[in-house]
CSV table of C-alpha atoms in Angstrom, one decimal:
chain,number,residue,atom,x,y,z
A,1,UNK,CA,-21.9,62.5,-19.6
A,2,UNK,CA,-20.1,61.1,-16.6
A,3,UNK,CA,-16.9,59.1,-17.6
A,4,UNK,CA,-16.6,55.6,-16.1
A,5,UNK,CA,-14.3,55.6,-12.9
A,6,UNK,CA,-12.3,52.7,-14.9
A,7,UNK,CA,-11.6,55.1,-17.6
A,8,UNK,CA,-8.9,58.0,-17.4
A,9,UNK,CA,-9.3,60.7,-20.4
A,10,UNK,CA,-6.4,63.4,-21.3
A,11,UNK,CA,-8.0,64.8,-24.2
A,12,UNK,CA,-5.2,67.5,-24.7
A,13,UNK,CA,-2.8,64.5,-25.5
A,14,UNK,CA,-5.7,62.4,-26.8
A,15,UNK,CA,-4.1,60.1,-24.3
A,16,UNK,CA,-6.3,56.9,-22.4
A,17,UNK,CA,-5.8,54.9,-19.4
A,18,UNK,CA,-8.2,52.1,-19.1
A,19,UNK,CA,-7.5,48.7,-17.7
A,20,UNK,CA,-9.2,46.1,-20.1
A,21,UNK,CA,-9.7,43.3,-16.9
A,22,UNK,CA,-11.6,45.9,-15.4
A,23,UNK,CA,-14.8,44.3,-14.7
A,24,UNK,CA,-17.2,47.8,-15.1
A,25,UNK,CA,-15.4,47.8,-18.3
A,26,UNK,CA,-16.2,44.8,-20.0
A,27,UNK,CA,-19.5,43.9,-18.6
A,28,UNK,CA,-20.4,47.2,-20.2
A,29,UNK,CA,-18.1,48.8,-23.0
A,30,UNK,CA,-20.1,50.8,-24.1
A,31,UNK,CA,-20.3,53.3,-21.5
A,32,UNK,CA,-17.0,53.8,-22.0
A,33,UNK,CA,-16.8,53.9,-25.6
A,34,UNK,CA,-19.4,56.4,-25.4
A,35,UNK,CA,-17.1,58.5,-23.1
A,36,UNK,CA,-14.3,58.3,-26.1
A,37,UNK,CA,-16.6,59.2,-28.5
A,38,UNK,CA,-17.6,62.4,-26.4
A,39,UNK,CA,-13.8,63.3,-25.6
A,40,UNK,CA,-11.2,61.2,-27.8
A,41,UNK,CA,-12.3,58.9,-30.4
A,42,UNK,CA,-8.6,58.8,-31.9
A,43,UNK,CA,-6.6,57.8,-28.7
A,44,UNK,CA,-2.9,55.9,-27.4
A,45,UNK,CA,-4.4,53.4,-24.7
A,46,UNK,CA,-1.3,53.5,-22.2
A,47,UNK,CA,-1.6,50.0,-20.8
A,48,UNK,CA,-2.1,49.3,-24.3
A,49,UNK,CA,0.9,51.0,-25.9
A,50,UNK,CA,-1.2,51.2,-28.9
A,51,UNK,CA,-3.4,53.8,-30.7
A,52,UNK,CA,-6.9,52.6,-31.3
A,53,UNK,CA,-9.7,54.5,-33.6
A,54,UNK,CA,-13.5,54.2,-32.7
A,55,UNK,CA,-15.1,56.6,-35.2
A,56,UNK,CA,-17.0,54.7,-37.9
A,57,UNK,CA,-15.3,56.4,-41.1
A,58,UNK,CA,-11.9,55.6,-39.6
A,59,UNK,CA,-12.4,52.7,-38.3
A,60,UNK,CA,-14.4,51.9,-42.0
A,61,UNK,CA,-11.5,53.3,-44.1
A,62,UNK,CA,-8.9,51.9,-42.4
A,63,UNK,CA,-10.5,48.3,-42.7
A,64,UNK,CA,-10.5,48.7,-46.2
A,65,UNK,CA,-6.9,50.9,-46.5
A,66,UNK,CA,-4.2,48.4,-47.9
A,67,UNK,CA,-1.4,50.5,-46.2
A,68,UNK,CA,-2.4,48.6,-43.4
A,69,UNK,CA,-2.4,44.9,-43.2
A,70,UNK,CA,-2.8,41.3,-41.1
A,71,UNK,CA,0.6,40.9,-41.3
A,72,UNK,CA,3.8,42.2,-42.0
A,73,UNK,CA,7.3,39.7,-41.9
A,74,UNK,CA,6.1,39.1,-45.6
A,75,UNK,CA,7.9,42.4,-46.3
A,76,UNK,CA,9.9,43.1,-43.6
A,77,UNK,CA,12.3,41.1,-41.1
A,78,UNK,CA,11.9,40.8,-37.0
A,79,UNK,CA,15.3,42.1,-36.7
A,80,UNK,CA,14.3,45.5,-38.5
A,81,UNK,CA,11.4,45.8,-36.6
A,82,UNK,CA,12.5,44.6,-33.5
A,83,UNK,CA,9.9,41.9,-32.7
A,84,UNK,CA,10.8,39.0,-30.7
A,85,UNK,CA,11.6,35.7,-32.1
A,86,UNK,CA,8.7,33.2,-31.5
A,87,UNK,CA,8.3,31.6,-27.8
A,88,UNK,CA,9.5,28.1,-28.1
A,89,UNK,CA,5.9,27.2,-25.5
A,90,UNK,CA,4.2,28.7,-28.5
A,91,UNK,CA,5.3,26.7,-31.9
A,92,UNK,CA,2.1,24.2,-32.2
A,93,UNK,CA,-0.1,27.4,-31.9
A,94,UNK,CA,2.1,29.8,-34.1
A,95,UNK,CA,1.5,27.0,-36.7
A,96,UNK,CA,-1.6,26.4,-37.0
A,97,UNK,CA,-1.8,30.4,-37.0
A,98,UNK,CA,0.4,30.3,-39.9
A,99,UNK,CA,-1.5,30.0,-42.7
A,100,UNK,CA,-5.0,31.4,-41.1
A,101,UNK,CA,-7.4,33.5,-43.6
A,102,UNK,CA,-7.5,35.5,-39.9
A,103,UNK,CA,-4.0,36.7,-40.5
A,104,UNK,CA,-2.5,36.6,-44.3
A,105,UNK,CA,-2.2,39.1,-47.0
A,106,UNK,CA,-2.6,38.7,-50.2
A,107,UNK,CA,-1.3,36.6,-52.5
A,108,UNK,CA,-1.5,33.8,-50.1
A,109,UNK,CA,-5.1,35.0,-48.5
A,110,UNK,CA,-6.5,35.7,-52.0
A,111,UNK,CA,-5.5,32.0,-53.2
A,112,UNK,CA,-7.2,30.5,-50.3
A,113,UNK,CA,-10.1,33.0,-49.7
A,114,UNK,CA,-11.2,32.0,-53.4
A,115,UNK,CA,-11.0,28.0,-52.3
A,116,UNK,CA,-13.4,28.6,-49.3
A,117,UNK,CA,-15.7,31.4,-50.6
A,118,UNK,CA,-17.8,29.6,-52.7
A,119,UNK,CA,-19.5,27.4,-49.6
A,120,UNK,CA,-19.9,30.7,-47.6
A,121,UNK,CA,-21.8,32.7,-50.9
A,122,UNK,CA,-25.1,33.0,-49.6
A,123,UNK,CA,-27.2,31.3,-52.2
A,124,UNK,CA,-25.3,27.8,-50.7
A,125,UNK,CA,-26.2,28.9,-47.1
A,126,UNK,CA,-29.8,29.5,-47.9
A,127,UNK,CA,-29.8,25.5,-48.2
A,128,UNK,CA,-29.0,25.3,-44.7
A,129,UNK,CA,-32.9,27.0,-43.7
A,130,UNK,CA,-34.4,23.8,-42.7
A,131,UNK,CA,-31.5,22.1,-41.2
A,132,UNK,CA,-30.9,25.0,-39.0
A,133,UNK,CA,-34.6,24.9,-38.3
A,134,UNK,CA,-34.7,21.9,-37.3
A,135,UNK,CA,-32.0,21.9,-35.3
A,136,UNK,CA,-33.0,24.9,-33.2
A,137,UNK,CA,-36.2,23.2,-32.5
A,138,UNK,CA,-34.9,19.6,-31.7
A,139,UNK,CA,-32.8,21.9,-29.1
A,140,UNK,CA,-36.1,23.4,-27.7
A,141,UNK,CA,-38.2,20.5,-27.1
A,142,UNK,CA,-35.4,19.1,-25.3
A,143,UNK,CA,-35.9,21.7,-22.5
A,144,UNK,CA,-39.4,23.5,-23.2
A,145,UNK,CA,-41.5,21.3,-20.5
A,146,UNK,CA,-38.4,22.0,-17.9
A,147,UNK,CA,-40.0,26.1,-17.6
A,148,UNK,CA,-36.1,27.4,-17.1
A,149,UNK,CA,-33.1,27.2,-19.0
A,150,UNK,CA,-29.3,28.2,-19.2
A,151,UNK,CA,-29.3,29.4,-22.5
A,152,UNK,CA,-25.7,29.0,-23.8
A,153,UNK,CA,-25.1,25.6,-22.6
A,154,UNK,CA,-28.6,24.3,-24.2
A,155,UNK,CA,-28.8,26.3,-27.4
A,156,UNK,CA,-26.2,29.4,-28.2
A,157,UNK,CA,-23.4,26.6,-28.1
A,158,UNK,CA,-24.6,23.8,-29.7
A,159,UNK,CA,-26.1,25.5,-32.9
A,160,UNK,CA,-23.2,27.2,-34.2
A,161,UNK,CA,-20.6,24.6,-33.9
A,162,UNK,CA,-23.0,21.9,-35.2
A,163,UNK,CA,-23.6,23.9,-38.4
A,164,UNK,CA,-19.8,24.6,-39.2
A,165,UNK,CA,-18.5,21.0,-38.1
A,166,UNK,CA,-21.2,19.6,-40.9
A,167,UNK,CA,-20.1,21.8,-43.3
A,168,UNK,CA,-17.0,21.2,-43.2
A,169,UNK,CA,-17.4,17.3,-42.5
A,170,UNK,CA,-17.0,16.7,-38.9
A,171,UNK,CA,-19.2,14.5,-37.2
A,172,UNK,CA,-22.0,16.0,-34.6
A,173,UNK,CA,-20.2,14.1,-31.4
A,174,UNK,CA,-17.2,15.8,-31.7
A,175,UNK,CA,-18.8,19.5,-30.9
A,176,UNK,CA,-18.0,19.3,-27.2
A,177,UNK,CA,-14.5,18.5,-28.1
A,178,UNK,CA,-14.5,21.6,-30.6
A,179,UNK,CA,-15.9,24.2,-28.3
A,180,UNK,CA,-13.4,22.9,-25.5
A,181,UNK,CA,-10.7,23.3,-28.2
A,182,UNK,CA,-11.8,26.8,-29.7
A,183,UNK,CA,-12.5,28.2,-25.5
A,184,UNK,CA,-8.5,27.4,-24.9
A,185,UNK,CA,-7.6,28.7,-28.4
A,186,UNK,CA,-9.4,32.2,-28.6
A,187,UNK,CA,-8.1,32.6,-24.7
A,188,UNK,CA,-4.8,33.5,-26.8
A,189,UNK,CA,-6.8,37.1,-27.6
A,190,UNK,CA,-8.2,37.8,-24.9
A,191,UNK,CA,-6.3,41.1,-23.0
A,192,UNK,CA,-6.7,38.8,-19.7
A,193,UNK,CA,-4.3,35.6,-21.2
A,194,UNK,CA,-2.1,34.7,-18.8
A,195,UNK,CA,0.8,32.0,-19.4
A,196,UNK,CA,-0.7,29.3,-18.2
A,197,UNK,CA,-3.8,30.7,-21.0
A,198,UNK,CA,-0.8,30.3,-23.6
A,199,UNK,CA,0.1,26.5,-22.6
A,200,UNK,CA,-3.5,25.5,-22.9
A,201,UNK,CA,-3.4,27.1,-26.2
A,202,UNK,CA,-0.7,25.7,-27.4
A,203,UNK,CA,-2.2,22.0,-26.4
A,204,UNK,CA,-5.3,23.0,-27.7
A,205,UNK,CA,-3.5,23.5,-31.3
A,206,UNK,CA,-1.9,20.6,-31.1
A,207,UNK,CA,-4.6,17.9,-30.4
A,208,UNK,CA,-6.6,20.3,-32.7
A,209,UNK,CA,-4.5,20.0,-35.7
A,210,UNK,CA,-4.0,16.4,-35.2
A,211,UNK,CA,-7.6,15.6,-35.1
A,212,UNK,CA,-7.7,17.8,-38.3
A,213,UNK,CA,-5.0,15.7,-40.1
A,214,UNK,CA,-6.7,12.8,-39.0
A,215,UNK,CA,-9.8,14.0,-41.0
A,216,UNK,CA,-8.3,15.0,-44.0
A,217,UNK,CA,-6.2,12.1,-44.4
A,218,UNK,CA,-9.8,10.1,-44.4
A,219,UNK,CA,-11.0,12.5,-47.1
A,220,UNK,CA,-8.5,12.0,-49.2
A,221,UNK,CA,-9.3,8.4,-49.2
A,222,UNK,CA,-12.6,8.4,-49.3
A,223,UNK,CA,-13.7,12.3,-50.6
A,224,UNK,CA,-17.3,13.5,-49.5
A,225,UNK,CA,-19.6,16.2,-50.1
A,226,UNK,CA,-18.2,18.5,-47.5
A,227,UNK,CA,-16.1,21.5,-47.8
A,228,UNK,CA,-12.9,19.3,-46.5
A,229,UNK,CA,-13.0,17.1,-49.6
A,230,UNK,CA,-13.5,20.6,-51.4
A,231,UNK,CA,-10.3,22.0,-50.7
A,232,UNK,CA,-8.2,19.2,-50.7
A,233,UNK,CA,-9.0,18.2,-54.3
A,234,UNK,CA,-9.8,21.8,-55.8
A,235,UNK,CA,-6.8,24.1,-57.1
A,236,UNK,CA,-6.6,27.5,-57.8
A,237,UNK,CA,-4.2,28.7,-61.1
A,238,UNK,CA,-2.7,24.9,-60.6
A,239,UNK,CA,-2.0,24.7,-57.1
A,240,UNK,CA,-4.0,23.0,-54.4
A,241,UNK,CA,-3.5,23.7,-50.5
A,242,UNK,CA,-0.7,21.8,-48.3
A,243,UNK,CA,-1.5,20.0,-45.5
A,244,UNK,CA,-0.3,22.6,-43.2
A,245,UNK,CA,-3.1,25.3,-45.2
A,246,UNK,CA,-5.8,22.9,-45.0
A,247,UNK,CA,-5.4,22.7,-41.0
A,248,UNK,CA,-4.8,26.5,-40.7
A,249,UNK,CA,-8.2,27.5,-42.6
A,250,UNK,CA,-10.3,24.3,-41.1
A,251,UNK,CA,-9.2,25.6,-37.7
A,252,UNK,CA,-10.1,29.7,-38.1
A,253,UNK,CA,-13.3,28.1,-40.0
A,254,UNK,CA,-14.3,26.5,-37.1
A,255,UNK,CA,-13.1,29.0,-34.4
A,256,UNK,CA,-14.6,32.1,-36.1
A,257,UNK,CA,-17.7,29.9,-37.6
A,258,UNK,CA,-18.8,29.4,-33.8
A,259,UNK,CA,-17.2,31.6,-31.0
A,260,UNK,CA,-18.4,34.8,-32.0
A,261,UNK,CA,-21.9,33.8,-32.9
A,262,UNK,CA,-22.4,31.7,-30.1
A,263,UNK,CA,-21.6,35.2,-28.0
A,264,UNK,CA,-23.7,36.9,-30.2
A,265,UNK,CA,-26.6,34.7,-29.8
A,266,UNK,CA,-26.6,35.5,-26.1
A,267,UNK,CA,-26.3,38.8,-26.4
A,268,UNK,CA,-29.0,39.3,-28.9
A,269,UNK,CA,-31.7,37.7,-26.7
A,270,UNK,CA,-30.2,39.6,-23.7
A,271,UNK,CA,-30.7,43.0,-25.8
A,272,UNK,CA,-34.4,42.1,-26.6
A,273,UNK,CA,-35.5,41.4,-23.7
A,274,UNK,CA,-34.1,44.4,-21.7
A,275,UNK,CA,-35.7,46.3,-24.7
A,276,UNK,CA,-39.0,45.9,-23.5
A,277,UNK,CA,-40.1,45.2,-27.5
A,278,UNK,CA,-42.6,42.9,-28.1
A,279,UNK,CA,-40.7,39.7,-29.7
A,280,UNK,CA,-43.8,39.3,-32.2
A,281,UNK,CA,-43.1,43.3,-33.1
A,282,UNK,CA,-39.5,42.3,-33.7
A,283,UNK,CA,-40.1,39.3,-36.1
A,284,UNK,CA,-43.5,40.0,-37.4
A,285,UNK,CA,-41.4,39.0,-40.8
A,286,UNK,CA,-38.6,38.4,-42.6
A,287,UNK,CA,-38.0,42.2,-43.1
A,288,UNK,CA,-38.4,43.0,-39.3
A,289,UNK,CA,-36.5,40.0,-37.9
A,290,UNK,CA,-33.1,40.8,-40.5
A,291,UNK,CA,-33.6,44.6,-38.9
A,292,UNK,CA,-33.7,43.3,-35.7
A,293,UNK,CA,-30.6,41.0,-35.9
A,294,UNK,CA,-28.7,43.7,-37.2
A,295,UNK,CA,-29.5,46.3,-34.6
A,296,UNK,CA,-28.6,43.5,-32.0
A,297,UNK,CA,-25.5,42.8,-34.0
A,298,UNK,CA,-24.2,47.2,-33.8
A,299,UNK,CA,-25.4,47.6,-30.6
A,300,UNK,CA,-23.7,44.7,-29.0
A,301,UNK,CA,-21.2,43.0,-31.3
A,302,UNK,CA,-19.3,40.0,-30.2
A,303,UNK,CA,-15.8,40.9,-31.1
A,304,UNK,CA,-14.5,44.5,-30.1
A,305,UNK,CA,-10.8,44.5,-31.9
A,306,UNK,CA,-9.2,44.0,-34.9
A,307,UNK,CA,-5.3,45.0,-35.5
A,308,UNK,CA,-3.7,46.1,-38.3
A,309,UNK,CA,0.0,46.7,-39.1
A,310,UNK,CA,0.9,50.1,-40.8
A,311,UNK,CA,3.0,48.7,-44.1
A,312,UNK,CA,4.1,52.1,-45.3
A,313,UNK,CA,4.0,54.9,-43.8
A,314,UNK,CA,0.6,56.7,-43.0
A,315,UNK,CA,-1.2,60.2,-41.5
A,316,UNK,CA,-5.0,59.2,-40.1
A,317,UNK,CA,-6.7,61.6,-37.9
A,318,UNK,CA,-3.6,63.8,-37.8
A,319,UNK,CA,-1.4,60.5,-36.2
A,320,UNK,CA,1.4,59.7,-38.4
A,321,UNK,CA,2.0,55.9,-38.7
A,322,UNK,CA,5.5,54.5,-39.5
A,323,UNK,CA,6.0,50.9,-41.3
A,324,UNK,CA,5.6,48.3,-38.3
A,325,UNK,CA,3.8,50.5,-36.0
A,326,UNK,CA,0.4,48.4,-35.1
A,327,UNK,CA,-3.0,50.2,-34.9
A,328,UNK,CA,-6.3,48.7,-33.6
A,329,UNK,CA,-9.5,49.5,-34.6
A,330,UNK,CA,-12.7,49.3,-32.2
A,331,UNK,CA,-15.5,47.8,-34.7
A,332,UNK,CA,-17.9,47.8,-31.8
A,333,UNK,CA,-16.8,51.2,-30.8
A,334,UNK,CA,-17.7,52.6,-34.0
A,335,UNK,CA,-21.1,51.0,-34.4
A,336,UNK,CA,-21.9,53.6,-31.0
A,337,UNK,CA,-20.4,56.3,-33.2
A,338,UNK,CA,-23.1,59.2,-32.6
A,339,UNK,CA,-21.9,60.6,-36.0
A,340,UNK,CA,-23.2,57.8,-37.5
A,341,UNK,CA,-26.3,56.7,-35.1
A,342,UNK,CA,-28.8,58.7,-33.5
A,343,UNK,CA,-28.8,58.1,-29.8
A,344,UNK,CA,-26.3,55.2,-30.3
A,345,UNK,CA,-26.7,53.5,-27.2
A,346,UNK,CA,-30.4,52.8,-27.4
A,347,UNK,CA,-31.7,49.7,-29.3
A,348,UNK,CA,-33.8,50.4,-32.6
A,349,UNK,CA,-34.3,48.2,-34.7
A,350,UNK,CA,-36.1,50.7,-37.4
A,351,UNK,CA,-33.4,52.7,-37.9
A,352,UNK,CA,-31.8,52.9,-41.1
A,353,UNK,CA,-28.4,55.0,-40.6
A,354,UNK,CA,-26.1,52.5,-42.4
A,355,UNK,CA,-24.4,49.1,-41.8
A,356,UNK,CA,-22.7,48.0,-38.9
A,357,UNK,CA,-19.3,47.2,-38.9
A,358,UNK,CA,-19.5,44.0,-36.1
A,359,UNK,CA,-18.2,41.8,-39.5
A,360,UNK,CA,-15.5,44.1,-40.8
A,361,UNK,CA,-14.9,45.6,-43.8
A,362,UNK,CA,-12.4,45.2,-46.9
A,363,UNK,CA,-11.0,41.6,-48.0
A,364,UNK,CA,-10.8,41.1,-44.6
A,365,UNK,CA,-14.7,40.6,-44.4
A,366,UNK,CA,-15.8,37.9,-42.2
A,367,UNK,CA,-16.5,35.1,-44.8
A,368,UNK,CA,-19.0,33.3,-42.5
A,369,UNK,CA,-21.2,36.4,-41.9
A,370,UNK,CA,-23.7,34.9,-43.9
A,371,UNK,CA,-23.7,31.9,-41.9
A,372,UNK,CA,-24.1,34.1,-38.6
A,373,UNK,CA,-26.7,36.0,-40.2
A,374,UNK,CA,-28.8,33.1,-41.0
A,375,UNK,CA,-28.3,31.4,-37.6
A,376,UNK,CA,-29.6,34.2,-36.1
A,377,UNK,CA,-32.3,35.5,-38.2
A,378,UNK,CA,-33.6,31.7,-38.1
A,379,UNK,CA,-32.7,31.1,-34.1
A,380,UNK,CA,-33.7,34.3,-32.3
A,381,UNK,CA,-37.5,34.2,-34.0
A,382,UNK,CA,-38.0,30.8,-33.5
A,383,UNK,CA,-36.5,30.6,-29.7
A,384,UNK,CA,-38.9,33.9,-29.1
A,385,UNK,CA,-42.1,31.9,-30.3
A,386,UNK,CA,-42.0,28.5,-28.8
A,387,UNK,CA,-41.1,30.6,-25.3
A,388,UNK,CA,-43.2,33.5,-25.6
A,389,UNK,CA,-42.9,34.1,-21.9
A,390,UNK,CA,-39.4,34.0,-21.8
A,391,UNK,CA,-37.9,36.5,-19.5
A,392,UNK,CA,-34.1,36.6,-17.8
A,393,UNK,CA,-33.3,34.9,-14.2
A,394,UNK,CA,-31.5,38.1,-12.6
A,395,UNK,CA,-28.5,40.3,-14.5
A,396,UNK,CA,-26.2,38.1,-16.4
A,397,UNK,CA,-22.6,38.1,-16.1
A,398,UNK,CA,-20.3,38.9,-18.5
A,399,UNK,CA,-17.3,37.1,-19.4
A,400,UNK,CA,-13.6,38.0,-18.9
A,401,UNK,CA,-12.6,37.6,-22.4
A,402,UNK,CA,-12.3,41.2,-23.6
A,403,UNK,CA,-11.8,42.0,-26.6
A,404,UNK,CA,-14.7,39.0,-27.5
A,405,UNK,CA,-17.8,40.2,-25.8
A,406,UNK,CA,-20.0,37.6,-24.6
A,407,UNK,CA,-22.2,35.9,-21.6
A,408,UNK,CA,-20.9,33.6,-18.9
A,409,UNK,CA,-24.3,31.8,-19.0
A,410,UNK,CA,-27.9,33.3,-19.4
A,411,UNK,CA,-30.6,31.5,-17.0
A,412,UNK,CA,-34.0,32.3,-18.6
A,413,UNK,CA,-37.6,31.0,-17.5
A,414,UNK,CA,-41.6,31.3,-19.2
């Protein structure tokens, strides 16, 4: 296997040097994660400063391994671990962070996981079916005469955002607003942020979380049959969420309940059709479009990274781990894991080797996945059929926002 020429492997030391704003590394990661998986799949990324794991049972066991954790100042101080004290350019940001299902530890992510869980079980998204129907077909006939489309901008965006804004309660005209919002926000993880990424941010939080307050304080007024109303006015053991909860967990709702599937969306029709599979072989049924949808979710997942803090001390793959050492874990690394998959880099939907880990694992589990999953099992076959031509307008370009993994726009024509 040739190694990438971005990529630098000393296996002796297990050590990498990779720069992540490398363009031939994210417009294709998995070439490279391939490479690691051939020559270091435990390794210390050097621009990094970090150790990262990208074979599936670690990267599986340490999603579920409660040594490790979201966070860690709720048992020990910055000054014993000697973290910075928060950038004053930060503070709108760093709140609306505070209290995100994203980033807590129990007790305080049990309490509100319970409050939001029961509008993300999936016998409540089923209901959604014909609303997301008929939203992704309202979408098509608004450019199906035209013969040529930019996907994202006409479809991938608009589906997601609409679906998670209703459920929660926000009107349809604000989606532009949201995505403009979430784009500044998410810039915030991306290995490429630059300052002027974290100012953005920062004003992004705060006209986010105002807007937010704005809402609930109308709900509390005048409660609805949205998941807003449902957390203000529902406790858990006696307590109910403050105002400064409600705006953390409607903020990650709406960030995570669009950004990654919106990416994913793009990616998944990307995948099919440089499969060469015939679309009406890939969602003949129910059965065959869920198999395809998952294969398009391992083999080209939509968020890379997730970190975890080591909360007591640890030994995984022969690395010992102190408290308030940090350790990332390469979900779409390990879906390429070729101890897991055979021939991982080649798209399949009838294989049956397992579950992908593009959701995570452990209480950490993406709570929308549900959502995603129906968005996609319900967009991809019907976008497919009413373009049954539909073929890509030259290679796509991929967007500078590692460790998220998505399109900057994908021009198709039938």
């Amino acid at each position: 296997m040739t190694t990438p020429s971005c990529l630098t492997i000393d296996a002796a030391r297990r050590n990498v040097s990779l720069d992540g704003r490398n363009p031939e590394f994210y417009s294709n990661p998995n070439a490279v994660y391939a490479a690691l998986h051939a020559r270091s799949p435990t390794f210390f990324w050097e621009e990094q400063k970090q150790w990262f794991f990208t074979g599936y049972d670690h990267v599986n066991g340490l999603l579920r391994d409660r040594r490790f954790g979201r966070q860690i100042l709720h048992i020990a101080a910055r000054e014993e671990l000697g973290l910075p004290e928060p950038q004053a350019h930060l503070k709108n940001f760093d709140l609306a962070e505070q209290y995100s299902l994203l980033e807590i530890e129990p007790p305080e992510h049990t309490r509100l996981r319970t409050l939001v869980n029961r509008a993300f079980v999936s016998r409540h998204i089923e209901k959604l079916k014909p609303e997301i129907a008929a939203l992704c077909h309202g979408l098509i006939d608004g450019f199906e005469n035209k013969g040529e489309v930019e996907l994202l901008s006409a479809f991938a965006d608009i589906i997601p955002v609409t679906m998670i804004a209703r459920m929660i309660g926000i009107p349809d005209e604000m989606g532009p607003q949201l995505l403009k919002w979430s784009h500044a926000y998410v810039r915030m993880y991306m290995f490429s942020r630059t300052k002027e990424d974290e100012y953005l941010a920062d004003q992004a939080a705060m006209e986010f979380a105002d807007y937010v307050k704005s809402v609930i304080r109308d709900r509390r007024a005048n409660p609805k049959d949205d998941l807003l109303t449902h957390m203000i006015h529902t406790e858990h053991k006696g307590q109910y969420l403050t105002e400064d909860e409600l705006v953390s967990t409607t903020i990650v709702l709406l960030n995570a309940g669009h950004e990654a599937t919106v990416h994913q969306i793009g990616n998944s029709v990307r995948v099919i059709l440089e499969s060469g599979i015939a679309p009406e072989k890939l969602f003949a049924d129910e059965a065959a479009t869920s198999r395809t949808v998952e294969e398009s979710l391992r083999i080209c997942a939509p968020v890379h990274i997730f970190q975890r803090w080591t909360l007591e001390p640890a030994e995984i793959d022969g690395i010992e781990f102190k408290r308030g050492d940090k350790v990332s874990l390469i979900l779409a690394a390990a879906n390429l894991d070729p101890h897991k998959f055979t021939y991982p880099l080649t798209f399949n939907p009838d294989r049956n080797e397992g579950a992908n880990l593009s959701f995570g694992a452990g209480i950490h589990f993406c709570i929308g996945a549900p959502l995603a999953r129906l968005e996609l099992n319900i967009a991809l076959p019907i976008l497919f059929q009413r373009l049954p031509n539909l073929r890509m307008d030259g290679v796509p370009t991929v967007k500078d926002v590692y460790h998220f993994h998505g399109l900057d726009r994908l021009d198709l024509s039938w």
